[in-house]
Each structure stands twice: as C-alpha cells, then as structure tokens.
C-alpha cells in the first residue's frame, strides 16, 4: 500500500509540472505575428481557457500525519464560453492513522466528480472567461473500503465495501489573475449507494479552495 501511495504522489506531481510546461509552451500562441503576416490562432486556443487545479489544503494531511493519512486530487476545467464551464475532478483519500495508534481501523476512498458551472455576472472585458460568482450542479461517483473494529462496532460487519452516486449543487467565486486561478466554493448534496450491507443513503458537504493555472488560452 505504501507503494501505491508513492505512485499517487508521483502522478499528482507530474500533473502539476506538466501543466506548468504546457502553460509555457502555449502562453504566447496567437499573441505574436511576423512582419507582414496576419495573426492566426486555433479556434480551440482562443479565446477559451483550459485550467489545471488542485485543492492544496487536503495535501497537508500527508506531511501532518507522517504519511499515515492523505488526500490527493486534481481537476481539469474548460471554459466553453464567458458564462459556462465544465470540470472533472479526481480524488484519492486514505486513512491509516488509527492502526498506527493501536486501533484496528482503515479507510480508503476514490471518487470522480463532474460539475457544470454557470457564471452569473458577465464581465465587460470579453477576454475574461469564466470568472466571478458561479453556481451549478455536480455529480459524483465514489468507491470506498472501510475495515476494522470501528466498522464492526458501528454496523456489525468487519468490512464495509461499496460505491455511491451523489448529486448536488455548488456555489463559488472564481478569480483568474496572471494565469493563476483561485476558486473558493461550497457544495451540498446527497445520494444513494450499494454496499455489502445493502442500500445506503449518503449526505455530501464540501467547503474548499481550488487553485491552479491557465494552460490553454
């Protein structure tokens, strides 16, 4: 399992480094023109924005717990227009703090979330895509595996394994400044799951901050 955690850390590091490299490669596409040649750009690159992001606060779990707990995530957002954007987020969470404290409990969770955001206020600057207050629905699929005495005492089985489909709504405020993206947001939802103990009902609450960079403009 330690090997898997190290692989996840490496993948997310590559995710962010590659984003920086792409930003450098494409940062001047469509902004320069040779003498006597009209400026041309790809329809995909101009004027839409593609961003790579993470939720940095969740990454603090790893150093704070000496690697016994971690939450690693990354997302891609694409601004279709000045007022509408789509996003896809992947997340992996694990908790092995309690076994190391002498308690028999472990938890692993993997999820993927798709959200659509409508940006409420249209900016006067037409080059400002997908900025300001936004709201919209999200759909999340999660798979989890919990095991140990804590699970046994709560639900009567030693291992809880299953998946859930959750839907809800998000509200946030996004700022893009010099290619850097800041997006504090809050989300609330609920859904149903299928586990080894039968059907389950799930609540979902999200309060977070995503930061990243524009990689295609």
PDB file of C-alpha atoms in Angstrom:
ATOM      1  CA  UNK A   1       0.000   0.000   0.000  1.00  0.00           C
ATOM      2  CA  UNK A   2       2.934   2.332   0.678  1.00  0.00           C
ATOM      3  CA  UNK A   3       3.980   1.760  -2.930  1.00  0.00           C
ATOM      4  CA  UNK A   4       0.517   2.782  -4.142  1.00  0.00           C
ATOM      5  CA  UNK A   5       0.607   5.984  -2.104  1.00  0.00           C
ATOM      6  CA  UNK A   6       4.014   6.877  -3.539  1.00  0.00           C
ATOM      7  CA  UNK A   7       2.703   6.285  -7.048  1.00  0.00           C
ATOM      8  CA  UNK A   8      -0.253   8.604  -6.371  1.00  0.00           C
ATOM      9  CA  UNK A   9       2.087  11.329  -5.103  1.00  0.00           C
ATOM     10  CA  UNK A  10       4.245  10.971  -8.204  1.00  0.00           C
ATOM     11  CA  UNK A  11       1.230  11.158 -10.546  1.00  0.00           C
ATOM     12  CA  UNK A  12      -0.055  14.368  -8.965  1.00  0.00           C
ATOM     13  CA  UNK A  13       3.420  15.904  -9.087  1.00  0.00           C
ATOM     14  CA  UNK A  14       3.642  15.073 -12.791  1.00  0.00           C
ATOM     15  CA  UNK A  15       0.122  16.523 -13.236  1.00  0.00           C
ATOM     16  CA  UNK A  16       1.154  19.941 -11.921  1.00  0.00           C
ATOM     17  CA  UNK A  17       4.606  20.028 -13.528  1.00  0.00           C
ATOM     18  CA  UNK A  18       3.165  19.140 -16.919  1.00  0.00           C
ATOM     19  CA  UNK A  19       0.591  21.904 -16.501  1.00  0.00           C
ATOM     20  CA  UNK A  20       3.353  24.424 -15.940  1.00  0.00           C
ATOM     21  CA  UNK A  21       5.222  23.196 -19.009  1.00  0.00           C
ATOM     22  CA  UNK A  22       2.115  23.399 -21.182  1.00  0.00           C
ATOM     23  CA  UNK A  23       1.444  26.926 -19.950  1.00  0.00           C
ATOM     24  CA  UNK A  24       4.925  27.982 -21.025  1.00  0.00           C
ATOM     25  CA  UNK A  25       4.589  26.285 -24.399  1.00  0.00           C
ATOM     26  CA  UNK A  26       1.202  27.789 -25.232  1.00  0.00           C
ATOM     27  CA  UNK A  27       1.400  31.078 -23.346  1.00  0.00           C
ATOM     28  CA  UNK A  28       2.230  33.090 -26.439  1.00  0.00           C
ATOM     29  CA  UNK A  29       0.214  31.174 -29.026  1.00  0.00           C
ATOM     30  CA  UNK A  30      -1.819  33.643 -31.036  1.00  0.00           C
ATOM     31  CA  UNK A  31      -0.183  36.689 -29.415  1.00  0.00           C
ATOM     32  CA  UNK A  32       2.670  37.185 -31.839  1.00  0.00           C
ATOM     33  CA  UNK A  33       2.692  37.862 -35.542  1.00  0.00           C
ATOM     34  CA  UNK A  34       5.526  38.019 -38.012  1.00  0.00           C
ATOM     35  CA  UNK A  35       6.077  41.146 -40.110  1.00  0.00           C
ATOM     36  CA  UNK A  36       3.597  41.251 -42.982  1.00  0.00           C
ATOM     37  CA  UNK A  37       1.717  38.158 -41.724  1.00  0.00           C
ATOM     38  CA  UNK A  38      -1.693  38.407 -40.110  1.00  0.00           C
ATOM     39  CA  UNK A  39      -2.043  36.860 -36.644  1.00  0.00           C
ATOM     40  CA  UNK A  40      -3.768  33.464 -36.702  1.00  0.00           C
ATOM     41  CA  UNK A  41      -4.912  31.302 -33.813  1.00  0.00           C
ATOM     42  CA  UNK A  42      -6.521  27.944 -33.309  1.00  0.00           C
ATOM     43  CA  UNK A  43     -10.232  28.037 -32.539  1.00  0.00           C
ATOM     44  CA  UNK A  44      -9.505  25.756 -29.589  1.00  0.00           C
ATOM     45  CA  UNK A  45      -6.862  28.038 -28.072  1.00  0.00           C
ATOM     46  CA  UNK A  46      -8.586  31.368 -28.484  1.00  0.00           C
ATOM     47  CA  UNK A  47     -10.433  32.639 -26.563  1.00  0.00           C
ATOM     48  CA  UNK A  48     -11.308  29.641 -24.346  1.00  0.00           C
ATOM     49  CA  UNK A  49      -9.407  28.704 -21.222  1.00  0.00           C
ATOM     50  CA  UNK A  50      -8.346  25.293 -20.011  1.00  0.00           C
ATOM     51  CA  UNK A  51      -7.124  25.098 -16.400  1.00  0.00           C
ATOM     52  CA  UNK A  52      -5.429  22.502 -14.183  1.00  0.00           C
ATOM     53  CA  UNK A  53      -6.103  22.706 -10.435  1.00  0.00           C
ATOM     54  CA  UNK A  54      -5.680  21.058  -7.050  1.00  0.00           C
ATOM     55  CA  UNK A  55      -7.171  21.558  -3.586  1.00  0.00           C
ATOM     56  CA  UNK A  56      -3.932  22.381  -1.720  1.00  0.00           C
ATOM     57  CA  UNK A  57      -5.232  22.203   1.858  1.00  0.00           C
ATOM     58  CA  UNK A  58      -6.018  18.494   1.506  1.00  0.00           C
ATOM     59  CA  UNK A  59      -2.392  17.792   0.594  1.00  0.00           C
ATOM     60  CA  UNK A  60      -1.341  18.987   4.059  1.00  0.00           C
ATOM     61  CA  UNK A  61      -2.737  15.795   5.574  1.00  0.00           C
ATOM     62  CA  UNK A  62       0.218  13.809   4.258  1.00  0.00           C
ATOM     63  CA  UNK A  63       3.066  15.723   5.990  1.00  0.00           C
ATOM     64  CA  UNK A  64       0.974  16.434   9.110  1.00  0.00           C
ATOM     65  CA  UNK A  65       0.393  12.697   9.703  1.00  0.00           C
ATOM     66  CA  UNK A  66       3.814  11.453   8.508  1.00  0.00           C
ATOM     67  CA  UNK A  67       2.157   9.779   5.542  1.00  0.00           C
ATOM     68  CA  UNK A  68      -0.450   7.872   7.563  1.00  0.00           C
ATOM     69  CA  UNK A  69      -3.293   9.931   6.088  1.00  0.00           C
ATOM     70  CA  UNK A  70      -3.540  11.551   2.677  1.00  0.00           C
ATOM     71  CA  UNK A  71      -5.894  13.156   0.196  1.00  0.00           C
ATOM     72  CA  UNK A  72      -4.612  13.691  -3.340  1.00  0.00           C
ATOM     73  CA  UNK A  73      -6.666  15.381  -6.021  1.00  0.00           C
ATOM     74  CA  UNK A  74      -6.524  17.103  -9.366  1.00  0.00           C
ATOM     75  CA  UNK A  75      -9.049  18.596 -11.743  1.00  0.00           C
ATOM     76  CA  UNK A  76      -9.401  19.961 -15.263  1.00  0.00           C
ATOM     77  CA  UNK A  77     -11.797  22.813 -16.127  1.00  0.00           C
ATOM     78  CA  UNK A  78     -12.740  24.032 -19.574  1.00  0.00           C
ATOM     79  CA  UNK A  79     -14.498  27.377 -20.138  1.00  0.00           C
ATOM     80  CA  UNK A  80     -16.873  26.823 -23.045  1.00  0.00           C
ATOM     81  CA  UNK A  81     -17.956  30.467 -23.037  1.00  0.00           C
ATOM     82  CA  UNK A  82     -17.795  33.598 -20.917  1.00  0.00           C
ATOM     83  CA  UNK A  83     -20.586  32.244 -18.728  1.00  0.00           C
ATOM     84  CA  UNK A  84     -20.294  28.461 -18.771  1.00  0.00           C
ATOM     85  CA  UNK A  85     -17.580  25.953 -17.790  1.00  0.00           C
ATOM     86  CA  UNK A  86     -17.274  22.194 -17.247  1.00  0.00           C
ATOM     87  CA  UNK A  87     -14.975  20.474 -14.744  1.00  0.00           C
ATOM     88  CA  UNK A  88     -13.788  16.954 -13.908  1.00  0.00           C
ATOM     89  CA  UNK A  89     -12.102  16.168 -10.576  1.00  0.00           C
ATOM     90  CA  UNK A  90     -10.361  13.002  -9.339  1.00  0.00           C
ATOM     91  CA  UNK A  91      -9.630  12.349  -5.662  1.00  0.00           C
ATOM     92  CA  UNK A  92      -7.976   9.597  -3.635  1.00  0.00           C
ATOM     93  CA  UNK A  93      -8.168   9.542   0.185  1.00  0.00           C
ATOM     94  CA  UNK A  94      -6.773   7.090   2.709  1.00  0.00           C
ATOM     95  CA  UNK A  95      -6.595   6.926   6.497  1.00  0.00           C
ATOM     96  CA  UNK A  96      -4.230   4.584   8.330  1.00  0.00           C
ATOM     97  CA  UNK A  97      -3.661   6.776  11.386  1.00  0.00           C
ATOM     98  CA  UNK A  98      -5.753   4.678  13.726  1.00  0.00           C
ATOM     99  CA  UNK A  99      -3.986   1.327  13.111  1.00  0.00           C
ATOM    100  CA  UNK A 100      -0.683   3.060  13.846  1.00  0.00           C
ATOM    101  CA  UNK A 101      -2.209   4.342  17.093  1.00  0.00           C
ATOM    102  CA  UNK A 102      -3.054   0.786  18.155  1.00  0.00           C
ATOM    103  CA  UNK A 103      -6.639   0.824  16.865  1.00  0.00           C
ATOM    104  CA  UNK A 104      -7.932  -1.541  14.178  1.00  0.00           C
ATOM    105  CA  UNK A 105      -9.400   0.757  11.538  1.00  0.00           C
ATOM    106  CA  UNK A 106      -8.588   1.764   7.964  1.00  0.00           C
ATOM    107  CA  UNK A 107     -10.363   3.717   5.222  1.00  0.00           C
ATOM    108  CA  UNK A 108      -9.745   4.195   1.502  1.00  0.00           C
ATOM    109  CA  UNK A 109     -11.913   6.270  -0.830  1.00  0.00           C
ATOM    110  CA  UNK A 110     -11.652   7.092  -4.531  1.00  0.00           C
ATOM    111  CA  UNK A 111     -14.038   9.495  -6.270  1.00  0.00           C
ATOM    112  CA  UNK A 112     -14.650  11.260  -9.564  1.00  0.00           C
ATOM    113  CA  UNK A 113     -16.827  14.372  -9.833  1.00  0.00           C
ATOM    114  CA  UNK A 114     -18.225  16.172 -12.850  1.00  0.00           C
ATOM    115  CA  UNK A 115     -19.664  19.660 -12.451  1.00  0.00           C
ATOM    116  CA  UNK A 116     -21.134  22.345 -14.679  1.00  0.00           C
ATOM    117  CA  UNK A 117     -20.808  25.985 -13.627  1.00  0.00           C
ATOM    118  CA  UNK A 118     -22.772  28.977 -14.806  1.00  0.00           C
ATOM    119  CA  UNK A 119     -21.029  32.323 -14.165  1.00  0.00           C
ATOM    120  CA  UNK A 120     -23.714  34.771 -13.106  1.00  0.00           C
ATOM    121  CA  UNK A 121     -22.223  38.171 -13.900  1.00  0.00           C
ATOM    122  CA  UNK A 122     -20.937  38.839 -17.385  1.00  0.00           C
ATOM    123  CA  UNK A 123     -17.694  40.804 -17.422  1.00  0.00           C
ATOM    124  CA  UNK A 124     -17.348  43.831 -19.689  1.00  0.00           C
ATOM    125  CA  UNK A 125     -13.929  42.583 -20.783  1.00  0.00           C
ATOM    126  CA  UNK A 126     -14.642  39.931 -23.388  1.00  0.00           C
ATOM    127  CA  UNK A 127     -11.308  38.198 -22.721  1.00  0.00           C
ATOM    128  CA  UNK A 128     -12.359  37.364 -19.167  1.00  0.00           C
ATOM    129  CA  UNK A 129     -13.788  33.886 -19.477  1.00  0.00           C
ATOM    130  CA  UNK A 130     -15.439  32.041 -16.596  1.00  0.00           C
ATOM    131  CA  UNK A 131     -14.762  34.485 -13.750  1.00  0.00           C
ATOM    132  CA  UNK A 132     -16.768  35.782 -10.799  1.00  0.00           C
ATOM    133  CA  UNK A 133     -19.686  34.176  -8.953  1.00  0.00           C
ATOM    134  CA  UNK A 134     -20.738  30.788 -10.290  1.00  0.00           C
ATOM    135  CA  UNK A 135     -23.270  28.114  -9.440  1.00  0.00           C
ATOM    136  CA  UNK A 136     -24.339  24.803 -10.911  1.00  0.00           C
ATOM    137  CA  UNK A 137     -24.945  21.086 -10.372  1.00  0.00           C
ATOM    138  CA  UNK A 138     -22.427  18.330  -9.765  1.00  0.00           C
ATOM    139  CA  UNK A 139     -22.469  14.546  -9.993  1.00  0.00           C
ATOM    140  CA  UNK A 140     -20.013  12.402  -8.007  1.00  0.00           C
ATOM    141  CA  UNK A 141     -19.260   8.682  -8.039  1.00  0.00           C
ATOM    142  CA  UNK A 142     -17.279   7.293  -5.112  1.00  0.00           C
ATOM    143  CA  UNK A 143     -15.880   3.897  -4.124  1.00  0.00           C
ATOM    144  CA  UNK A 144     -14.777   3.171  -0.579  1.00  0.00           C
ATOM    145  CA  UNK A 145     -13.422   0.423   1.622  1.00  0.00           C
ATOM    146  CA  UNK A 146     -13.530   0.651   5.423  1.00  0.00           C
ATOM    147  CA  UNK A 147     -12.341  -2.082   7.749  1.00  0.00           C
ATOM    148  CA  UNK A 148     -11.679  -2.712  11.431  1.00  0.00           C
ATOM    149  CA  UNK A 149     -13.210  -2.788  14.881  1.00  0.00           C
ATOM    150  CA  UNK A 150     -14.719   0.662  14.467  1.00  0.00           C
ATOM    151  CA  UNK A 151     -16.749  -0.542  11.492  1.00  0.00           C
ATOM    152  CA  UNK A 152     -17.760  -3.723  13.339  1.00  0.00           C
ATOM    153  CA  UNK A 153     -18.982  -1.796  16.367  1.00  0.00           C
ATOM    154  CA  UNK A 154     -20.974   0.606  14.203  1.00  0.00           C
ATOM    155  CA  UNK A 155     -22.693  -1.611  11.628  1.00  0.00           C
ATOM    156  CA  UNK A 156     -21.984  -5.177  12.756  1.00  0.00           C
ATOM    157  CA  UNK A 157     -19.556  -6.213   9.994  1.00  0.00           C
ATOM    158  CA  UNK A 158     -15.752  -6.037   9.940  1.00  0.00           C
ATOM    159  CA  UNK A 159     -15.528  -4.545   6.438  1.00  0.00           C
ATOM    160  CA  UNK A 160     -17.669  -2.007   4.555  1.00  0.00           C
ATOM    161  CA  UNK A 161     -17.180  -2.024   0.784  1.00  0.00           C
ATOM    162  CA  UNK A 162     -19.261  -0.350  -1.889  1.00  0.00           C
ATOM    163  CA  UNK A 163     -19.921   2.665  -4.075  1.00  0.00           C
ATOM    164  CA  UNK A 164     -22.329   5.579  -4.210  1.00  0.00           C
ATOM    165  CA  UNK A 165     -23.733   8.061  -6.718  1.00  0.00           C
ATOM    166  CA  UNK A 166     -24.211  11.572  -5.343  1.00  0.00           C
ATOM    167  CA  UNK A 167     -25.666  14.727  -6.825  1.00  0.00           C
ATOM    168  CA  UNK A 168     -25.852  18.277  -5.547  1.00  0.00           C
ATOM    169  CA  UNK A 169     -25.112  21.939  -6.150  1.00  0.00           C
ATOM    170  CA  UNK A 170     -22.025  24.176  -5.930  1.00  0.00           C
ATOM    171  CA  UNK A 171     -21.623  27.900  -5.288  1.00  0.00           C
ATOM    172  CA  UNK A 172     -18.289  29.687  -5.627  1.00  0.00           C
ATOM    173  CA  UNK A 173     -16.347  32.741  -6.740  1.00  0.00           C
ATOM    174  CA  UNK A 174     -13.546  32.287  -9.270  1.00  0.00           C
ATOM    175  CA  UNK A 175     -10.691  34.713  -9.923  1.00  0.00           C
ATOM    176  CA  UNK A 176      -8.132  34.406 -12.744  1.00  0.00           C
ATOM    177  CA  UNK A 177      -5.039  36.581 -12.288  1.00  0.00           C
ATOM    178  CA  UNK A 178      -1.898  36.323 -14.422  1.00  0.00           C
ATOM    179  CA  UNK A 179      -2.776  32.734 -15.376  1.00  0.00           C
ATOM    180  CA  UNK A 180      -3.367  31.703 -11.755  1.00  0.00           C
ATOM    181  CA  UNK A 181      -6.856  30.515 -10.776  1.00  0.00           C
ATOM    182  CA  UNK A 182      -8.406  30.855  -7.300  1.00  0.00           C
ATOM    183  CA  UNK A 183     -11.816  29.307  -6.637  1.00  0.00           C
ATOM    184  CA  UNK A 184     -13.266  29.136  -3.079  1.00  0.00           C
ATOM    185  CA  UNK A 185     -16.551  27.237  -3.126  1.00  0.00           C
ATOM    186  CA  UNK A 186     -19.186  25.417  -1.103  1.00  0.00           C
ATOM    187  CA  UNK A 187     -21.262  22.399  -2.127  1.00  0.00           C
ATOM    188  CA  UNK A 188     -24.163  20.411  -0.705  1.00  0.00           C
ATOM    189  CA  UNK A 189     -25.780  17.223  -1.981  1.00  0.00           C
ATOM    190  CA  UNK A 190     -26.900  13.677  -1.335  1.00  0.00           C
ATOM    191  CA  UNK A 191     -27.306  10.300  -2.996  1.00  0.00           C
ATOM    192  CA  UNK A 192     -27.649   6.555  -2.682  1.00  0.00           C
ATOM    193  CA  UNK A 193     -25.130   3.732  -2.529  1.00  0.00           C
ATOM    194  CA  UNK A 194     -24.773  -0.010  -2.976  1.00  0.00           C
ATOM    195  CA  UNK A 195     -22.632  -1.691  -0.284  1.00  0.00           C
ATOM    196  CA  UNK A 196     -22.019  -5.162   1.051  1.00  0.00           C
ATOM    197  CA  UNK A 197     -24.590  -4.396   3.758  1.00  0.00           C
ATOM    198  CA  UNK A 198     -27.241  -3.315   1.222  1.00  0.00           C
ATOM    199  CA  UNK A 199     -28.551   0.047   0.032  1.00  0.00           C
ATOM    200  CA  UNK A 200     -27.311   3.204   1.757  1.00  0.00           C
ATOM    201  CA  UNK A 201     -28.147   6.920   1.847  1.00  0.00           C
ATOM    202  CA  UNK A 202     -25.344   9.491   1.684  1.00  0.00           C
ATOM    203  CA  UNK A 203     -25.048  13.167   2.517  1.00  0.00           C
ATOM    204  CA  UNK A 204     -22.352  15.305   0.902  1.00  0.00           C
ATOM    205  CA  UNK A 205     -20.894  18.622   2.090  1.00  0.00           C
ATOM    206  CA  UNK A 206     -17.979  20.451   0.529  1.00  0.00           C
ATOM    207  CA  UNK A 207     -16.163  23.592   1.660  1.00  0.00           C
ATOM    208  CA  UNK A 208     -12.897  24.104  -0.128  1.00  0.00           C
ATOM    209  CA  UNK A 209     -10.430  26.114  -2.157  1.00  0.00           C
ATOM    210  CA  UNK A 210      -9.128  25.099  -5.587  1.00  0.00           C
ATOM    211  CA  UNK A 211      -6.071  26.773  -7.069  1.00  0.00           C
ATOM    212  CA  UNK A 212      -4.351  26.193 -10.378  1.00  0.00           C
ATOM    213  CA  UNK A 213      -3.240  27.760 -13.612  1.00  0.00           C
ATOM    214  CA  UNK A 214      -4.479  28.507 -17.105  1.00  0.00           C
ATOM    215  CA  UNK A 215      -2.697  26.153 -19.502  1.00  0.00           C
ATOM    216  CA  UNK A 216      -4.544  26.971 -22.728  1.00  0.00           C
ATOM    217  CA  UNK A 217      -5.960  30.374 -23.572  1.00  0.00           C
TER     218      UNK A 217
END
